[in-house]
Amino acid sequence: MSPDLDSPVQTQMAVAVFNRTLSSEYHGNKKSEGKPAGRRRVFVQTDTGCVVAIELDRGDNAHTVKRRLQLALNVPIEESSLTFGDRVLKNDLMGVRNDSPLLLTRNFLHRSSSTPCLSPTGRELQQRDQSGPIEILGCSSQCLRTKQLVKDVVKAIKNGVEPIPVHSGLGGAYYFRNSRGESIAIVKPTDEEPFAPNNPKGFVGKALGQPGLKRSVRVGETGFREVAAYLLDYDHFANVPPTILVKITHSVFHVNDGVNYANSKVHDRSQAVSKIASFQQFIPHDFDASDHGTSSFPVAAVHRIGMLDIRIFNTDRHAGNLLVRKLLGGTGRFGAQTELIPIDHGLCLPESLEDPYFEWIHWPQASIPFSEDELDYIANLDPVRDSDMLRMELPMIHEACLRVLVLSTIFLKEAAAFGLCLAEIGEMMSREFRGMEEEPSELEVVCIEARRLVAEREVFSLEAEPVDEDVTQFYIDCEDAEPAMPNVPPSYNFGFKGGCSRNLLSKLEESLEEEEINHNNEKGSVEEFTCFPPACDRFTNVSKLSTSLKGVSLTEKTPQYLLCVPKGNDTTVRTNNSGSGLQSGSRSAKEQLPASTSFVNLADMGEEEWGLFLEKFKELLYSAFRGRKCGAGGQRQWQRLGASCQF
Ligand SMILES: Nc1ncnc2c1ncn2[C@@H]1O[C@H](COP(=O)(O)OP(=O)(O)OP(=O)(O)O)[C@@H](O)[C@H]1O
């Protein structure tokens, strides 16, 4: 048999090529035990889901790793990139820790079933992978609870207890059981997410690393977000089930025929497949929040989950993502009749501001003021510490996600200190719809204004400083083509295409789109993603169009501006008219629209500019909150309460 290593089912053999020392049941927190100093193991995942474990020596660099991958996968080095979060690994592997997942992408993406396969070579590949069925990727003290679960699952697998595929949801998910046959964990492989190559429910079509269901969350990256939500849930305040990232091997996992197999080979379903996946404790429950009236939900539980959702900018808190467990001897309305368990945090921490989705916004509990304990918890939140912790625990996380975390945590802290309730804060973060037009949220309007003020200040300081001719020429060129973005790391430039702020993701989008164009050869369907004006122009537009927020109700938004909205296969530039008004609250209308509009970019700022931006942001918040208290907010609140009293 000539195996194809592009397919995860061949992982076992690929791993054997590189493993020299792996032989434990699972490695979990034994990260560096038994390894000579400088030795690390990494898991390289190809863009079609194949997972390859590689032992690194002190002398290894990105080139030598790719050389070894070339041998195993038959992929030319110059046509592939090795990435780790924001970093495209060019040379040294500093910062790549033991058990880190890396992504190997082909620079020229071919997505058709005729994709040349990455084929393994060599007879030694026939050896077995010696690593355990479950390997924990990174592990802090917080994963102690989950380690026992991992052990129980491994034992059950060895005893032949089969996992059960989960039928609900859009992505592939599996209940793993203990030796008594009880479900104890839910495992969601990253290459089975919606749109990912091995999605078992028909939602395929993208490679790992490309924009996904939400364009600001890349395919294959929901797993580490699930872990981030758990790690940020200090003191188990919101009740997020313990979650870790694992490399897990089992034959139950799904591999789509035709995606990973050249020459129409058929996947042997009895063969074990290795995947990178989130592994979450299974919580026995009675129903989810969509099945039941909300009156039995304790105020504190709703508040705690809401606070978490705001911090992590959750774009997917629909009622199905709140499990409900009935408690005996509950005390009635808003009493402790039920326990809420928030799940499915794969679409939190987007790389740019999106429209969040907070189901609880419509619940009366969200309009009850925060308790003293809750206010204390919020006051003690520290977004810088949170970001540092996530960088440490999940080094693959994008800086752009951390900016969203910092911004929304500051927003929560300032809003709660001002006296706003959960529903008001959630509403200020949510976009409005008028007809089919989407408008920026109040939070986004503040951000747009803060960026304008920062840009203005930069213009002044440029005017004040004597500049040499080369620099002047640089800015002239920039005005012609691109915004001036000093110190901008390329991968920070999320959201806008065209110009010097193009990022990896936008390039990927472009290559995908170009490919689609080639593929379909549709006349006139050329996607113009460059319709967003370059940043310099954008600032001018925003400054022309956005009235100063000082002393003005922030609910009176930018009167008119341009935005770029990709609509399926074409992108339209449209003019938005806005003014104050009531939120339509119609999710169904929302869902018909492309959920990809980016009104404000946080990721393209250099460090200094970002610091300045946060200062301006905080300064503007007070008037925004006052506007909310005195303006349209009250009216909306009545509407919300009137619509949601479903007891
Ligand atoms: N920790 C858990 N404990 C018990 N059941 C769970 C847990 N996590 C998920 N489930 C169950 O598995 C189902 C699918 O999980 P989940 O919603 O996370 O998957 P998904 O594919 O991301 O779904 P969606 O399409 O709604 O985003 C849930 O509806 C729930 O019934």
XYZ file of C-alpha atoms and ligand atoms in Angstrom, residues 166-175 183-188 192-194 199 201 203 213 222 226 240-243 278-285 287-288 316 318 320-323 341-347, ligand 1:
83
model
C -22.679 13.835 18.373
C -25.349 14.496 15.799
C -26.320 18.042 16.765
C -24.220 21.079 15.837
C -22.518 21.930 12.573
C -19.078 20.579 13.436
C -17.789 17.081 14.147
C -17.969 16.229 17.855
C -17.693 12.971 19.803
C -18.657 11.887 23.283
C -19.944 10.005 28.582
C -17.251 12.006 30.340
C -15.763 14.217 27.637
C -16.738 15.887 24.382
C -13.995 16.040 21.756
C -14.172 18.413 18.789
C -13.966 18.836 11.474
C -15.187 22.366 12.230
C -17.681 23.925 9.839
C -16.301 18.228 8.473
C -21.827 17.176 8.068
C -19.924 21.935 5.507
C -17.899 30.579 9.477
C -11.978 27.225 17.421
C -12.551 26.957 23.759
C -17.194 26.866 31.831
C -16.419 23.119 31.793
C -12.712 22.269 32.066
C -11.239 22.248 28.553
C -10.534 20.441 22.047
C -11.299 18.060 24.879
C -13.978 19.244 27.308
C -15.519 17.659 30.350
C -18.989 16.311 29.584
C -21.547 17.871 31.903
C -24.719 15.842 32.448
C -27.691 18.151 31.877
C -31.885 20.419 28.415
C -30.495 23.567 26.891
C -22.093 32.711 19.374
C -27.201 31.312 21.336
C -28.307 26.083 22.501
C -24.900 26.939 23.886
C -26.207 27.118 27.447
C -26.816 23.738 29.009
C -23.377 25.560 31.918
C -21.931 27.686 29.111
C -20.438 25.640 26.247
C -19.107 26.124 22.712
C -16.740 29.076 22.940
C -15.095 28.386 19.584
C -16.301 31.671 18.109
N -19.449 20.036 27.831
C -20.546 19.438 27.350
N -21.245 18.593 28.127
C -22.348 17.979 27.643
N -22.806 18.124 26.400
C -22.153 18.946 25.590
C -20.995 19.656 26.005
N -20.551 20.402 24.984
C -21.394 20.182 23.968
N -22.360 19.306 24.314
C -23.439 18.797 23.463
O -22.951 18.622 22.152
C -23.709 19.406 21.234
C -22.784 19.968 20.161
O -21.787 20.730 20.799
P -21.400 22.174 20.326
O -22.599 23.071 20.345
O -20.261 22.609 21.152
O -20.933 21.837 18.844
P -20.858 22.733 17.554
O -20.673 21.834 16.403
O -19.830 23.778 17.787
O -22.309 23.369 17.560
P -22.905 24.662 16.862
O -23.194 24.273 15.472
O -24.151 24.918 17.688
O -21.933 25.772 16.977
C -24.372 20.485 22.082
O -25.562 20.916 21.518
C -24.590 19.762 23.395
O -25.787 19.036 23.367
